[in-house]
Tab-separated table of C-alpha atoms in Angstrom:
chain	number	residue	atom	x	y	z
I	188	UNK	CA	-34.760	140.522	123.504
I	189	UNK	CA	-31.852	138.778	125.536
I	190	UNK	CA	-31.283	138.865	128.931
I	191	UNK	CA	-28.913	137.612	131.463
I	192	UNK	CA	-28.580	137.147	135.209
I	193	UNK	CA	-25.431	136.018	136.871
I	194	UNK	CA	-26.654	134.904	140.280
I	195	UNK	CA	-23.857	135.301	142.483
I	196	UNK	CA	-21.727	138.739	142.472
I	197	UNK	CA	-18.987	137.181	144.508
I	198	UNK	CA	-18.035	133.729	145.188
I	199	UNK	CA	-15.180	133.402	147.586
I	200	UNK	CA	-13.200	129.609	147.415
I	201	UNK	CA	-10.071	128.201	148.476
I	202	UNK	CA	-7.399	127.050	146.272
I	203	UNK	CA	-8.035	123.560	144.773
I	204	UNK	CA	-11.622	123.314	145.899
I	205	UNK	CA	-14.074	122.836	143.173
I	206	UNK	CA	-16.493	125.887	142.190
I	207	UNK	CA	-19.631	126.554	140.156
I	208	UNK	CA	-20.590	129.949	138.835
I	209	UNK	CA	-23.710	130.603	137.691
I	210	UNK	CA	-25.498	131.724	134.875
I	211	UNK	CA	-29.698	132.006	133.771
I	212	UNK	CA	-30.717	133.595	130.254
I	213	UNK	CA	-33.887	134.372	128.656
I	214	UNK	CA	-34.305	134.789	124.958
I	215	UNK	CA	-37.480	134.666	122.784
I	216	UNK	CA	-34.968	133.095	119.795
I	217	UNK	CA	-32.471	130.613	119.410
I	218	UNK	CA	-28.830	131.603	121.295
I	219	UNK	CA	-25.350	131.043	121.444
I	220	UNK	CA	-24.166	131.526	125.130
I	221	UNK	CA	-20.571	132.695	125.984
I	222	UNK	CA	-18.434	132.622	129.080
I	223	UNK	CA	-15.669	135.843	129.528
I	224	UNK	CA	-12.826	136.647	132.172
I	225	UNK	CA	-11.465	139.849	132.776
I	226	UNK	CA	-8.569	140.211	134.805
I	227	UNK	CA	-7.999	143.589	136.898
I	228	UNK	CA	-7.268	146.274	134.160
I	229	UNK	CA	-7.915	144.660	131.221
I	230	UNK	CA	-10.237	143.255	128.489
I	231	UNK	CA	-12.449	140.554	127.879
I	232	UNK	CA	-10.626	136.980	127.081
I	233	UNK	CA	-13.320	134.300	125.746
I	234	UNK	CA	-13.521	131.099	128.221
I	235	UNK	CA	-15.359	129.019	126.491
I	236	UNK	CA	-19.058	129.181	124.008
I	237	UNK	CA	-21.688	127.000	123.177
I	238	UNK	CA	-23.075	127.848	119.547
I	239	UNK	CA	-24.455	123.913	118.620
I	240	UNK	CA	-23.948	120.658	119.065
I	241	UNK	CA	-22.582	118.782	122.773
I	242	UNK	CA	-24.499	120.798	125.324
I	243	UNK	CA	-21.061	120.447	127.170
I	244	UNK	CA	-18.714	122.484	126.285
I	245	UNK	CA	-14.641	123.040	127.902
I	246	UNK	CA	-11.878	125.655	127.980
I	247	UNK	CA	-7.864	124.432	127.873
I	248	UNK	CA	-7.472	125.227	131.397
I	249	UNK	CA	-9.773	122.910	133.215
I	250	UNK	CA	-13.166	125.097	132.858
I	251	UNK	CA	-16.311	123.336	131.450
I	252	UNK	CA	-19.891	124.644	131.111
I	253	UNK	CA	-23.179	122.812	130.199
I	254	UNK	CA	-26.016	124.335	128.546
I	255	UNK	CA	-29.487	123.482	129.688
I	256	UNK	CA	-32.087	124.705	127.417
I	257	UNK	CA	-35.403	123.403	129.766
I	258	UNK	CA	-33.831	125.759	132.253
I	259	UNK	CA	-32.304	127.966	130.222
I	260	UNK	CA	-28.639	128.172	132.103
I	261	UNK	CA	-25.321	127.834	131.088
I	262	UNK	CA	-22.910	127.470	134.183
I	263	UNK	CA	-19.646	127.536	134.649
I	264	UNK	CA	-17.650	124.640	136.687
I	265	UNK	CA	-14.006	123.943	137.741
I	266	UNK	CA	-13.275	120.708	139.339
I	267	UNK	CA	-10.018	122.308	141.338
I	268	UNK	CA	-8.984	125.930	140.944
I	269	UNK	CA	-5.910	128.144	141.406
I	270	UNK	CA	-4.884	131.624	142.417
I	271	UNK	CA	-4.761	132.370	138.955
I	272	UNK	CA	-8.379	131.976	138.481
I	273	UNK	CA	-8.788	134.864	140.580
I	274	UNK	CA	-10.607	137.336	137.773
I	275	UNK	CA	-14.151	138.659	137.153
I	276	UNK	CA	-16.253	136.031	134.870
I	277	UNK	CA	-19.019	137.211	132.570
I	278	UNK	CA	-21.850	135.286	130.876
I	279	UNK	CA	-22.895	136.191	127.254
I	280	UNK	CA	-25.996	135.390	125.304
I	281	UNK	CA	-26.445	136.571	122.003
I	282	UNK	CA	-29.343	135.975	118.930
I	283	UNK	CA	-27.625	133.114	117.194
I	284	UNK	CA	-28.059	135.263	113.878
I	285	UNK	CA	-26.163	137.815	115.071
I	286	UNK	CA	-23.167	137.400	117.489
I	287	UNK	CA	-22.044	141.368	117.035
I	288	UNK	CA	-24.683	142.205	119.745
I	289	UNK	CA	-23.447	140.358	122.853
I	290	UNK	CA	-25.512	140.632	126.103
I	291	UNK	CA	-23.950	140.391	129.228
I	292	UNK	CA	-24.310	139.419	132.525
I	293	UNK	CA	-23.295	141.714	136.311
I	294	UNK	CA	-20.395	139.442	136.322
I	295	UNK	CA	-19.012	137.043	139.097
I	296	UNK	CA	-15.970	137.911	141.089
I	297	UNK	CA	-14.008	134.610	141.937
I	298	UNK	CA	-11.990	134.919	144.627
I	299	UNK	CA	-9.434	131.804	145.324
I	300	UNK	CA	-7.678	131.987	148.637
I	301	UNK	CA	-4.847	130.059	149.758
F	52	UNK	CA	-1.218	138.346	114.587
F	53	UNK	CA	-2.035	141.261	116.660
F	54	UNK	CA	-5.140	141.009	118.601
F	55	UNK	CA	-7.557	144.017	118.852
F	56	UNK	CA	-5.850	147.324	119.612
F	57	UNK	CA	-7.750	150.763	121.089
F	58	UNK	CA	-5.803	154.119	121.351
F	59	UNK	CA	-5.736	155.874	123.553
F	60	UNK	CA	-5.658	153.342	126.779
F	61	UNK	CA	-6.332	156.244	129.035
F	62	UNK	CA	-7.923	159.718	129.237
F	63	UNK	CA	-9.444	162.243	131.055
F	64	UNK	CA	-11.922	164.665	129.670
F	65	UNK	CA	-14.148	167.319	131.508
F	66	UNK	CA	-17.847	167.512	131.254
F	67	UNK	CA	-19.122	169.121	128.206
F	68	UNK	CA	-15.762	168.198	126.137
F	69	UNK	CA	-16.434	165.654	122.723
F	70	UNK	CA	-14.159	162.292	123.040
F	71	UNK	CA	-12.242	160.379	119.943
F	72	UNK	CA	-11.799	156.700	120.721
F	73	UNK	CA	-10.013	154.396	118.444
F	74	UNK	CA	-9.762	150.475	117.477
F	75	UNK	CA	-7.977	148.710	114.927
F	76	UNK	CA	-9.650	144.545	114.255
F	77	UNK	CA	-7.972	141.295	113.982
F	78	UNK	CA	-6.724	141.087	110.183
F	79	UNK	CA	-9.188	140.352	108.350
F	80	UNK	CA	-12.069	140.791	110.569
F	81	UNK	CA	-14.877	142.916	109.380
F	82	UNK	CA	-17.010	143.666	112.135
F	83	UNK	CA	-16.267	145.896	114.920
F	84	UNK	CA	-18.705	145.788	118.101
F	85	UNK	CA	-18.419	148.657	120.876
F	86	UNK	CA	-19.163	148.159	124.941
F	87	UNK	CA	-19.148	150.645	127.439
F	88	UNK	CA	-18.195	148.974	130.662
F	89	UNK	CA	-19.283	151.197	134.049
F	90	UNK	CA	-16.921	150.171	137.044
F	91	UNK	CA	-18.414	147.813	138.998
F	92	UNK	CA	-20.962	146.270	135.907
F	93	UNK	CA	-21.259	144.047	132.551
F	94	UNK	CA	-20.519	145.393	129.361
F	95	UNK	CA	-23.574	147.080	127.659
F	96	UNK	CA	-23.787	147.165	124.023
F	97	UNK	CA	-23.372	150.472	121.822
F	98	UNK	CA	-22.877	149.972	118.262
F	99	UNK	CA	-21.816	146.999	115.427
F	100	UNK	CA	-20.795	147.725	112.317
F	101	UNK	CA	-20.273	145.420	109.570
F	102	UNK	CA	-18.372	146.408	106.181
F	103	UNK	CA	-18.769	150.135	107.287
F	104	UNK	CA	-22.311	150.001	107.701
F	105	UNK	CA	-23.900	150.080	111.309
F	106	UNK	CA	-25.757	146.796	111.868
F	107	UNK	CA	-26.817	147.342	115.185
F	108	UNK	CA	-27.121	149.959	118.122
F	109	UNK	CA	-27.829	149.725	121.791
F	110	UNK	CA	-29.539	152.280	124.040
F	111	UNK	CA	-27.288	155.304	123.518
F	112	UNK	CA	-28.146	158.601	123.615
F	113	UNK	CA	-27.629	160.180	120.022
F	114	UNK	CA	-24.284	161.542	121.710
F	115	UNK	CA	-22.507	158.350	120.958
F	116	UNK	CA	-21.316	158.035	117.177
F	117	UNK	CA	-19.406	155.604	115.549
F	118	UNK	CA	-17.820	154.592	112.194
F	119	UNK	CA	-16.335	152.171	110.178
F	120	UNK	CA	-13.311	152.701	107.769
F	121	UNK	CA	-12.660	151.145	104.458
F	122	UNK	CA	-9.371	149.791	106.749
F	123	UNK	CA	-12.047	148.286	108.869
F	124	UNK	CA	-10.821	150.405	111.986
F	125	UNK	CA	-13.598	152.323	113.632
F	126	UNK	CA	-14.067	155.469	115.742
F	127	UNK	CA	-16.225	155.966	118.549
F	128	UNK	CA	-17.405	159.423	119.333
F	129	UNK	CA	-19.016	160.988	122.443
F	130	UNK	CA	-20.041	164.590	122.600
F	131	UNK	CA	-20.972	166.660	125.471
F	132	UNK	CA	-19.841	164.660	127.762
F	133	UNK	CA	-21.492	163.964	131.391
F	134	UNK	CA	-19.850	162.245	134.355
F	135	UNK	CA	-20.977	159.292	133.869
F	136	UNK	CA	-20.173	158.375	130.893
F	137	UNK	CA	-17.176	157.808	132.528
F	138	UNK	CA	-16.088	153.715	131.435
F	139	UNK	CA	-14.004	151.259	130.111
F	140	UNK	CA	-14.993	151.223	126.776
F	141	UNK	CA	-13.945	147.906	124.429
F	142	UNK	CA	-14.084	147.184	120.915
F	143	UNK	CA	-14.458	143.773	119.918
F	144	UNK	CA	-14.086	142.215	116.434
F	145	UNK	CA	-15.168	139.139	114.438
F	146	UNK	CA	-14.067	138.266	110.990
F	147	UNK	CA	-17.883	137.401	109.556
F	148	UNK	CA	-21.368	139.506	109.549
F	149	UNK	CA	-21.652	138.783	113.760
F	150	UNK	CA	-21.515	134.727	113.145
F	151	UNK	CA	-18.384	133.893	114.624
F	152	UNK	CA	-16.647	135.277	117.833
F	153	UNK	CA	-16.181	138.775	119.068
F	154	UNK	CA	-12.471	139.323	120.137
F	155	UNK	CA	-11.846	142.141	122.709
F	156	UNK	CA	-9.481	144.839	122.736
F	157	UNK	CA	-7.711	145.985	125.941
F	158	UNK	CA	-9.756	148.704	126.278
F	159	UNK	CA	-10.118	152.880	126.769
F	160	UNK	CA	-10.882	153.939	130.615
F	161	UNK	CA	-12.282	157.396	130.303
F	162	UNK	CA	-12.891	159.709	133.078
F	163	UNK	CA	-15.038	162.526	132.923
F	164	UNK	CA	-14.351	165.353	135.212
């Protein structure tokens, strides 16, 4: 079985200032690890994933991520945000023979203030 | 392309009442995932199905139903419904047996009264 803990329910940040969210998993087998935002009223839109390969992985709008597999942690970094990053962010670990069962995190509300 | 699309995006229901939800996949994706998302929480898991067979099922009470057409759409049911079961519920779809990504829908909010 999977399981994931999202250590921070709210970080708070203003504009332009870096931030890290984080993110510990356990799993008995081997994983892919996923990072989701969800802006107010709607669905899930994938950030970023790790399935193989570099341990450090990046999304097309400045968001990177770097698995760790001694402590078993993906988190999720931005060097300078903006307003628009303002959005709930979920971590995702699923069996890396199966990605239909995702298992997700509390989530992480990032809050960006001018 | 159109992305993953659920119908309805809203509805209410009272307690006791059975609930239809509905998703339609990416082209050409085969598997359809379901989450039930409680205000305020992560997604939990409910049901995969692959090529209309279920390959996997969360911790659901045997309310929750789904299944998969030969379209590759899918239904979610709920019967006697309880407060809270009250949710955003998303369907998410990938185009191989669960070994490439799951794209989410939009979503159903449901509200049990």
């Amino acid at each position: 079985a999977q399981s994931v803990t999202q250590l921070d329910s709210q970080v708070p940040v203003f504009e332009e200032a870096p931030v890290e969210l984080r993110c510990n998993y356990s799993s008995s087998v081997s994983v892919y690890l996923f990072w989701y935002v969800q802006y107010p009223n709607q669905g899930l839109q994938l950030l970023l994933k790790y399935l193989s390969g570099s341990t450090l992985v990046e999304s097309i709008n400045g968001f990177e991520a770097e698995f760790n597999k001694s402590q078993t942690s993906f988190h999720l970094r931005k060097p300078s945000v903006h307003i628009s990053d303002t959005a709930e962010y979920f971590c995702a670990v699923s069996s890396s023979s199966n990605t239909g069962k995702l298992i997700f995190g509390q989530g992480t509300t990032l809050q960006v203030k001018p | 392309d159109a992305g993953v699309t659920q119908s309805p995006t809203h509805l209410i229901k009272t307690r006791g009442q059975h609930v239809t939800l509905r998703c339609s996949p990416i082209s050409g994706h085969k598997s359809v995932s379901w989450y039930q998302q409680v205000l305020g929480q992560g997604p939990q898991f409910i049901f995969q199905y692959y090529e209309k067979e279920e390959r996997g099922r969360g911790n659901f009470p045997d309310r929750f139903s789904a299944r998969q057409f030969p379209n590759y759409s899918s239904e979610l049911n709920v019967n006697a419904l309880l407060l809270g079961d009250s949710a955003l519920y998303l369907c998410a779809s990938s185009n191989q047996r669960g070994q490439e990504t799951q794209y989410f829908g939009p979503g159903t909010r449901l509200l049990v009264l």
